[in-house]
Tab-separated table of C-alpha atoms in Angstrom:
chain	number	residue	atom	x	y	z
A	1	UNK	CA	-6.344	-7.646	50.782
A	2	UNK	CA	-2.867	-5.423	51.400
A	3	UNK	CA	-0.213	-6.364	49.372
A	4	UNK	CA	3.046	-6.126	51.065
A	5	UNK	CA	5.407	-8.363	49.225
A	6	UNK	CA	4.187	-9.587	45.731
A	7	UNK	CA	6.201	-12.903	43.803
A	8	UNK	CA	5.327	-12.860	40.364
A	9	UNK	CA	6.332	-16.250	37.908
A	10	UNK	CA	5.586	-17.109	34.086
A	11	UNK	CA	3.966	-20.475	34.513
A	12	UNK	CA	5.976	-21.191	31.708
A	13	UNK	CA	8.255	-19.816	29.255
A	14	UNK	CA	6.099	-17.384	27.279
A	15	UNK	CA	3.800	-16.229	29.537
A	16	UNK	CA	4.820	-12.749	29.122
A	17	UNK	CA	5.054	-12.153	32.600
A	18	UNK	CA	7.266	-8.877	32.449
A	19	UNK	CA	4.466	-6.938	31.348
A	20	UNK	CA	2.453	-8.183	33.982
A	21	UNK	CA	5.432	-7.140	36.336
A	22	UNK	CA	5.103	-3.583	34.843
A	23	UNK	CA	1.396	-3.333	35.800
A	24	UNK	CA	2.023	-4.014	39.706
A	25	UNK	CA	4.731	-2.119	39.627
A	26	UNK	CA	3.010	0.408	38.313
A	27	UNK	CA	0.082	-0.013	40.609
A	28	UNK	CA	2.479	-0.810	43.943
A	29	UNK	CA	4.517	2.453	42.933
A	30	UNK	CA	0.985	4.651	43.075
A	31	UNK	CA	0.109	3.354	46.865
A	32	UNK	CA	3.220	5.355	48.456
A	33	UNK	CA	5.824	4.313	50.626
A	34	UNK	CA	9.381	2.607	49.169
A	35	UNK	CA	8.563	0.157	46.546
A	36	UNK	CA	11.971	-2.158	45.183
A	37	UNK	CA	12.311	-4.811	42.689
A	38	UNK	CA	13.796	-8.280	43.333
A	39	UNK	CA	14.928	-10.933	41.279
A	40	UNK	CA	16.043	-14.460	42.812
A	41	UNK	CA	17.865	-15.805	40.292
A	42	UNK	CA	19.266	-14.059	37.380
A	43	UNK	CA	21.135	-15.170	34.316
A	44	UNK	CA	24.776	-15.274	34.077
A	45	UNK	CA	26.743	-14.204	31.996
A	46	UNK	CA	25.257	-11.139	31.097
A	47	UNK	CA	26.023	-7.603	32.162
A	48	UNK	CA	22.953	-6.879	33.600
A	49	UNK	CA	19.216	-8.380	34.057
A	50	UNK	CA	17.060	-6.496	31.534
A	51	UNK	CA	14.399	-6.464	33.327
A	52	UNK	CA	15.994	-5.420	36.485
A	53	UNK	CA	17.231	-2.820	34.022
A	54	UNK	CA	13.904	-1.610	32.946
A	55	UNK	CA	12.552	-1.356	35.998
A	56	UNK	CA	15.163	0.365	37.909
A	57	UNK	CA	15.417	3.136	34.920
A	58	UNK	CA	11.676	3.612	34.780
A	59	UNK	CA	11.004	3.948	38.355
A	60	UNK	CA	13.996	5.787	39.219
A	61	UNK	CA	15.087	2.799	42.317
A	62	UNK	CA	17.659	3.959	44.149
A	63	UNK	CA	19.038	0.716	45.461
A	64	UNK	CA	22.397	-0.694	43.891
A	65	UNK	CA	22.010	-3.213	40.865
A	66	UNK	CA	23.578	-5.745	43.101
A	67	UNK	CA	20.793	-5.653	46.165
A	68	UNK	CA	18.277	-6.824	44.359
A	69	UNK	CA	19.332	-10.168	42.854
A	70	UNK	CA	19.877	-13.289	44.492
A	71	UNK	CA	22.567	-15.384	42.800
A	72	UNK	CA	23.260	-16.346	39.288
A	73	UNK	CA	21.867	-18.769	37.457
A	74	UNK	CA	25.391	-20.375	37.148
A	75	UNK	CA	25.890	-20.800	41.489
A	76	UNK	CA	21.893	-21.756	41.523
A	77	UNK	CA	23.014	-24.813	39.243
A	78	UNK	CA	26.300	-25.641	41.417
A	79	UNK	CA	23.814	-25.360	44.703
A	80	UNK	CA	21.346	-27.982	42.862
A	81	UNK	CA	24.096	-30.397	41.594
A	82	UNK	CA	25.064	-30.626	45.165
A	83	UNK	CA	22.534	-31.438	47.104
A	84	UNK	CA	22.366	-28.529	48.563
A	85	UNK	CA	18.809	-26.708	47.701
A	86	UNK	CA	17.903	-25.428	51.042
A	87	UNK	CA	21.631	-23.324	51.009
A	88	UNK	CA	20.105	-21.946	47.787
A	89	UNK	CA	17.078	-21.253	49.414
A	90	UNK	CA	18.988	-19.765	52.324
A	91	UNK	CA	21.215	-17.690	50.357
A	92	UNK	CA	18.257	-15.620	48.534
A	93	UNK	CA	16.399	-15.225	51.574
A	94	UNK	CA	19.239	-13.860	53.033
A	95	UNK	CA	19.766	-11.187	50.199
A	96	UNK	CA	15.755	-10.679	49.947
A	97	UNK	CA	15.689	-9.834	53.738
A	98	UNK	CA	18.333	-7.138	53.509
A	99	UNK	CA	16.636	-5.533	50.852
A	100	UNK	CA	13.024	-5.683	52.216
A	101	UNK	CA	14.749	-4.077	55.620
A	102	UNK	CA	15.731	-1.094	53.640
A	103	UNK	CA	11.852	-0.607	51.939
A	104	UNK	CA	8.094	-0.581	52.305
A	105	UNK	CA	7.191	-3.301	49.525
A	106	UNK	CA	9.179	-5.573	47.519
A	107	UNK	CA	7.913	-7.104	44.120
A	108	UNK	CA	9.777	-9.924	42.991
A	109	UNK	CA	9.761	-11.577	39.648
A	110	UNK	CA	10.715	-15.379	38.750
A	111	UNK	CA	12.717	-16.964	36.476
A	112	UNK	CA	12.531	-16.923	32.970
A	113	UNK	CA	12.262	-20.100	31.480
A	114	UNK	CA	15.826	-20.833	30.065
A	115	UNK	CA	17.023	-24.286	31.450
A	116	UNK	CA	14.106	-26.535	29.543
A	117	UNK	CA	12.455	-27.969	32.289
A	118	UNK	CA	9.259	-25.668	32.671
A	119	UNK	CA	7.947	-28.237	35.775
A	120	UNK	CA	11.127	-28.024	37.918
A	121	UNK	CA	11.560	-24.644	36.859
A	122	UNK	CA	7.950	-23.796	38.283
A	123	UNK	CA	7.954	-25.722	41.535
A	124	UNK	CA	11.385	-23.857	42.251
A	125	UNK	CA	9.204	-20.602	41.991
A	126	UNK	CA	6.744	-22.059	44.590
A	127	UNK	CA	9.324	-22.541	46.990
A	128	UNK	CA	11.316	-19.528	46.727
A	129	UNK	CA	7.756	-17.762	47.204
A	130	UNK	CA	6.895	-19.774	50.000
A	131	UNK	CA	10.526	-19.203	51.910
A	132	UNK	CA	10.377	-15.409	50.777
A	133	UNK	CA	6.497	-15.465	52.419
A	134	UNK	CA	5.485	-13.499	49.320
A	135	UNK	CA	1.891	-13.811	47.631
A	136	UNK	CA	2.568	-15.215	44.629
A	137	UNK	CA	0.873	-14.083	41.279
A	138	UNK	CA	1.305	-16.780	38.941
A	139	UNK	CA	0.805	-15.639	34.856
A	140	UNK	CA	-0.227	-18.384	32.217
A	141	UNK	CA	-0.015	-18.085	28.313
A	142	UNK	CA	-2.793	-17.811	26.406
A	143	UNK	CA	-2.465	-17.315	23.203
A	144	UNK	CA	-2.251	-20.195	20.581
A	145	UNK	CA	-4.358	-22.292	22.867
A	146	UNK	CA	-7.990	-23.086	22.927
A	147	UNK	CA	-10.422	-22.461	25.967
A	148	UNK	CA	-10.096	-25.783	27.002
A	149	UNK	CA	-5.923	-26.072	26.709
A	150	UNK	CA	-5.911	-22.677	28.585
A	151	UNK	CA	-8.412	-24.541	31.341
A	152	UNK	CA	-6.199	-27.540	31.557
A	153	UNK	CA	-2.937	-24.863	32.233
A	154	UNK	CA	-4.724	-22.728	34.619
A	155	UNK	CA	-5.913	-25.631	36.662
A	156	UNK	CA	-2.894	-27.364	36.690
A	157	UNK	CA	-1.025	-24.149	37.737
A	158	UNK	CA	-3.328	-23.822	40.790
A	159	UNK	CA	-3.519	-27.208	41.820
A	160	UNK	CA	0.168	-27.039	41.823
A	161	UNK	CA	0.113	-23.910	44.016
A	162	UNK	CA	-2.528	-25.327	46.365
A	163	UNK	CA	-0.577	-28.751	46.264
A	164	UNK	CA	2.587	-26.136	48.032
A	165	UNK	CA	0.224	-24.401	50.177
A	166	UNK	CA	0.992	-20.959	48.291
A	167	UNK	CA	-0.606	-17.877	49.288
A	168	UNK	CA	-2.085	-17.004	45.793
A	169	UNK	CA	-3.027	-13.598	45.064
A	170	UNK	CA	-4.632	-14.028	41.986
A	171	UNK	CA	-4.289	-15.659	38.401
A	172	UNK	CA	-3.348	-13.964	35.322
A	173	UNK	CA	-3.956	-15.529	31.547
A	174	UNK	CA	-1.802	-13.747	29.455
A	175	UNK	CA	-2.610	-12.482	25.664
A	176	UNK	CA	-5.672	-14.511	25.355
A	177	UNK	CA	-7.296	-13.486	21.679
A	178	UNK	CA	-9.794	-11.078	21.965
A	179	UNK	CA	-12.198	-13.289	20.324
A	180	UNK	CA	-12.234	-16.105	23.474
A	181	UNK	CA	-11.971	-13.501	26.094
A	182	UNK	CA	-15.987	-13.869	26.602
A	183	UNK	CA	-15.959	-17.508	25.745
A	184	UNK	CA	-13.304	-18.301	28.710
A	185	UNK	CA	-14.567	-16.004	30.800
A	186	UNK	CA	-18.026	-18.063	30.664
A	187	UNK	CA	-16.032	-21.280	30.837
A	188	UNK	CA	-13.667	-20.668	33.786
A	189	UNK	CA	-16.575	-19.188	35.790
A	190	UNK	CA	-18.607	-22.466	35.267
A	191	UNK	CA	-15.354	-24.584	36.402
A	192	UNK	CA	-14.784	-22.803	39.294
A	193	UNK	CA	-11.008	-23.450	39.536
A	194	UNK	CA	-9.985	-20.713	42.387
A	195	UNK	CA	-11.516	-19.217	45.184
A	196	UNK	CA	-9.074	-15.811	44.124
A	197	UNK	CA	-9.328	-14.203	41.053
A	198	UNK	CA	-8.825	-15.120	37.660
A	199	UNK	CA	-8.023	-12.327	35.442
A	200	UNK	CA	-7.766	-12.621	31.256
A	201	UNK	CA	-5.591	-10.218	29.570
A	202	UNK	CA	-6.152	-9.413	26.004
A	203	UNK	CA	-3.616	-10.314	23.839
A	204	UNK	CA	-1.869	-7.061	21.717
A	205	UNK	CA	0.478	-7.581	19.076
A	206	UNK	CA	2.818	-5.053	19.812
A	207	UNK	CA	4.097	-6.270	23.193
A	208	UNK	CA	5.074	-9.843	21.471
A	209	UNK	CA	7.488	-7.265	19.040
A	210	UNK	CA	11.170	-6.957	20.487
A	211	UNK	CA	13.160	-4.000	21.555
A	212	UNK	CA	16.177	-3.093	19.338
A	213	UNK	CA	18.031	-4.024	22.778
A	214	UNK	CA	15.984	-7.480	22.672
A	215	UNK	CA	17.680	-7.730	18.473
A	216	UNK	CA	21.234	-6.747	20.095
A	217	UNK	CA	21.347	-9.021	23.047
A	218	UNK	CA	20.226	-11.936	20.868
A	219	UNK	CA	23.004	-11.230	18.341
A	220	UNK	CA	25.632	-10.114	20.790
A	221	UNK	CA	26.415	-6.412	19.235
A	222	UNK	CA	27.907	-3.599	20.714
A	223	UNK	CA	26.158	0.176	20.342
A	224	UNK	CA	28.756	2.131	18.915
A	225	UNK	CA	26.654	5.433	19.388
A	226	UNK	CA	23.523	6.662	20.596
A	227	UNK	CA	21.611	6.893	23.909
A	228	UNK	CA	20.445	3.428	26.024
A	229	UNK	CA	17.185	4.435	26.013
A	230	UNK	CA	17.042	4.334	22.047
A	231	UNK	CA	17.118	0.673	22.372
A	232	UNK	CA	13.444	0.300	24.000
A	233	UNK	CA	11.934	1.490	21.069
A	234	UNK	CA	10.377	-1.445	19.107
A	235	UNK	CA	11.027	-3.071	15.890
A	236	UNK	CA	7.395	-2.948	14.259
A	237	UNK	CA	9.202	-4.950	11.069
A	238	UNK	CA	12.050	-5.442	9.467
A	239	UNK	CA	13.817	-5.297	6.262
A	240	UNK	CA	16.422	-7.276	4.659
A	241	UNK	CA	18.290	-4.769	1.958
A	242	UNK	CA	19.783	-6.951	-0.305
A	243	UNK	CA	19.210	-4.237	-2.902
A	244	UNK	CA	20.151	-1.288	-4.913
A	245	UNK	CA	18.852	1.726	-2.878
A	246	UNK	CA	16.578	3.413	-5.529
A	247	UNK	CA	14.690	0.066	-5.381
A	248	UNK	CA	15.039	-0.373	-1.415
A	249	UNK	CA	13.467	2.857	-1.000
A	250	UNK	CA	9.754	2.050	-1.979
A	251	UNK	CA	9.610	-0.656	1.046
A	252	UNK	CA	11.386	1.557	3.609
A	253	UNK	CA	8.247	1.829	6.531
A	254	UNK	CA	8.098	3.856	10.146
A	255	UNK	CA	10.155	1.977	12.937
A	256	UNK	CA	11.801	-0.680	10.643
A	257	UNK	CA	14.672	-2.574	11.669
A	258	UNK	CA	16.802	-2.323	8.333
A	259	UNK	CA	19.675	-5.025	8.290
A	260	UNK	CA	21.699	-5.391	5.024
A	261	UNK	CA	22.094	-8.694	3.060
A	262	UNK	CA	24.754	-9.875	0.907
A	263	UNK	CA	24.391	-7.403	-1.603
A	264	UNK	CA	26.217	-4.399	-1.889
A	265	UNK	CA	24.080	-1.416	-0.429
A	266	UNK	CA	24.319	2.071	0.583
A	267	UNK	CA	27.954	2.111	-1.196
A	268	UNK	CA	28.183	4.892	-3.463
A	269	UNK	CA	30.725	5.611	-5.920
A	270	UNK	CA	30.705	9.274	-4.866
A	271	UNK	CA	30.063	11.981	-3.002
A	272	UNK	CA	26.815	13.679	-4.327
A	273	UNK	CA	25.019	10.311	-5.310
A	274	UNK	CA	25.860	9.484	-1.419
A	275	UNK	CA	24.176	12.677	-0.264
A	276	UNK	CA	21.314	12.688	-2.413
A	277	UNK	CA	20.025	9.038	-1.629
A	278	UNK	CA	20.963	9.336	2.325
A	279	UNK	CA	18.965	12.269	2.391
A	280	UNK	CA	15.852	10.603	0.466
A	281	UNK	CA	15.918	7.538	2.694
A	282	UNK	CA	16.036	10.133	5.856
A	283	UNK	CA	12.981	12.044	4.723
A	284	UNK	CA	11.036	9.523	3.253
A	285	UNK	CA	11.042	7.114	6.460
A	286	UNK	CA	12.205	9.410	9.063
A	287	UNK	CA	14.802	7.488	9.678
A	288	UNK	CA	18.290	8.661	11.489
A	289	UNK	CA	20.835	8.809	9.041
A	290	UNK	CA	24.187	9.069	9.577
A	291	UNK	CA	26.325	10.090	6.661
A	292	UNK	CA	28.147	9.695	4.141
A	293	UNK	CA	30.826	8.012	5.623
A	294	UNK	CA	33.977	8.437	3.397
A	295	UNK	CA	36.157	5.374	2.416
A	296	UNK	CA	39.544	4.494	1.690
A	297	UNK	CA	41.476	7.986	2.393
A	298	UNK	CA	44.361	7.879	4.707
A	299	UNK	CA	42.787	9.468	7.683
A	300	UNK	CA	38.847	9.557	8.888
A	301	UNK	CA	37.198	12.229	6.855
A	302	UNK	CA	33.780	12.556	6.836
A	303	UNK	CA	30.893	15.019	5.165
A	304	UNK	CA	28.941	17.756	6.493
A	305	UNK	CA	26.348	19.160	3.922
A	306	UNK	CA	24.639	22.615	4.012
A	307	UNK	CA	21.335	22.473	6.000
A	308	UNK	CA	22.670	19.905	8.590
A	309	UNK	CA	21.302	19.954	11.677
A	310	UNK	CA	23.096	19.756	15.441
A	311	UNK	CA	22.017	15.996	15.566
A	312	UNK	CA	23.725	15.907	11.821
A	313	UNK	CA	26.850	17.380	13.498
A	314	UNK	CA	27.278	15.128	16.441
A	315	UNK	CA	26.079	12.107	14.398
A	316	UNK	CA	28.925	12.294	12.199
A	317	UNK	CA	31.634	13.691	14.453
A	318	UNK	CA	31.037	10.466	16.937
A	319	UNK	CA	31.268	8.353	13.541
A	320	UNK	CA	34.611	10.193	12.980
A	321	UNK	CA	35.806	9.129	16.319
A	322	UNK	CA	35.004	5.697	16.562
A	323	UNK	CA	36.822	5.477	13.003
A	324	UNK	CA	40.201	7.360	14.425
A	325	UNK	CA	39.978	4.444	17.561
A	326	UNK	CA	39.484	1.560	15.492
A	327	UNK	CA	42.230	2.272	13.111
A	328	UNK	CA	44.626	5.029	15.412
A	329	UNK	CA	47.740	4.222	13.503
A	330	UNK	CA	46.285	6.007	10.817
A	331	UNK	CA	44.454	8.782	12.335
């Protein structure tokens, strides 16, 4: 079956549907021709859709940020609370068909679960679908459920989609443990729920971990320094330093997330004590340190020890900076 224009929605929120959306984008992006990414609705209020982000960074898209979403979650609401759901309808279609002029294939992705009602939230997916004339790929959750609860979901799902007279490409059950994947494989093949495929991904931990951009969005931070694309690494654990460092240091492990308590840490009362333990937490847990960062002097002063490295240099020179435009009245 050709795929031309692909609509991909979380059946609810959970489902882990963005890393399905990775794998056909990845596939699409192999069969040639212009491939673009759509989103109908995204939320407002932020600066940009992450995933929009992702994918338009990893696939190098050229199309402007703004072509390839619909409206904001904010104007979908107003549309709703009016009466007026076929003008919402209208108004993505209308942005969906000026991209898809400009390209070969569009993949789209649905929303993401945020409003609290997963059954309106869902049928709204099945329209916009339906009024894009996409083949929609919807992705259920599977982990912490039983064979039976994941049954019930998947059946529901394509009833639903049957019910709206969907063109369904396939099913997708999301992070199912490896130890049911032959189980429900025996039991949805017995039940018979679709005449299209049902596909059961395997669940792996790592995918469920968040992005140091998934930690800053939640907590509304700002990067001070350091490159965007240091935020997709991900957080394999996390520590909590309410400690002395000496003691902090025996718990320090590869790609931790290291957020200080209410203690006092990594204050030194001097210079060499500073250098010595910054330099055993960088070389014990390959860490990037930054450092030391001198306190309390009238200007922003900060060291350089013998043996630093380039990164060392422009580490601590961008620290200097940011000090001297927080505080310019002294600097």
């Amino acid at each position: 079956m050709p795929i031309q224009n692909l609509y991909i929605t979380g059946a609810e929120r959970g489902s882990g549907k963005s890393v399905i959306v990775l794998a056909m984008m990845e596939l699409l992006s192999g069969r040639g021709g212009k491939v673009v990414f759509f989103r109908p609705v995204i939320r407002s209020g932020e600066q940009q859709d992450p995933l929009i982000q992702l994918i338009a960074e990893r696939y190098q898209l050229e199309w402007p940020y703004e072509d390839m979403v619909g409206c904001s979650s904010d104007i979908a609401r107003e549309l709703r609370a009016a009466k007026r759901y076929d003008d919402l309808l209208k108004r993505i279609l209308a942005q969906y068909r000026r991209l898809q002029a400009k390209c070969d294939r569009v993949l789209c992705a649905g929303t993401d679960y945020r409003g609290g009602h997963s059954a309106l939230e869902f049928d709204f997916n099945s329209d916009v679908a339906n009024n894009l004339g996409c083949f929609i790929l919807p992705v259920v959750r599977g982990n912490g459920r039983s064979n039976p609860e994941i049954q019930d979901a998947a059946g529901g799902v394509l009833k639903s989609l049957q019910e709206r007279d969907c063109d369904i490409l396939a099913t997708v059950i999301n992070s199912v443990p490896r130890e049911q994947l032959d189980t429900l494989k025996a039991k949805l093949d017995k039940a018979s729920l679709a005449e299209t495929p049902i596909y059961r991904v395997p669940e792996e931990p790592l995918l469920a971990r968040p992005t140091l951009g998934d930690i800053a969005r939640c907590l509304d931070t700002r990067v001070i320094y350091g490159e965007a694309s240091g935020l997709n690494r991900v957080v394999q654990n996390y520590k909590v330093a309410a400690m002395q460092v000496p003691d902090f240091l025996d718990y320090v492990e590869q790609d931790s997330l290291i957020a200080a308590g209410s203690a006092t840490v990594f204050i030194f009362p001097d210079l060499n004590t500073g250098n010595n333990t910054y330099k055993a937490v960088q070389r014990s847990s390959g860490a990037v340190a930054i450092g030391p960062v001198l306190q309390g002097l009238n200007k922003p002063v900060n060291d350089l020890s013998r043996g630093c490295t380039v990164t060392d240099i422009v580490n601590t020179v961008a620290i200097t900076a940011v000090q001297a435009q927080i505080a310019p009245e002294s600097a």
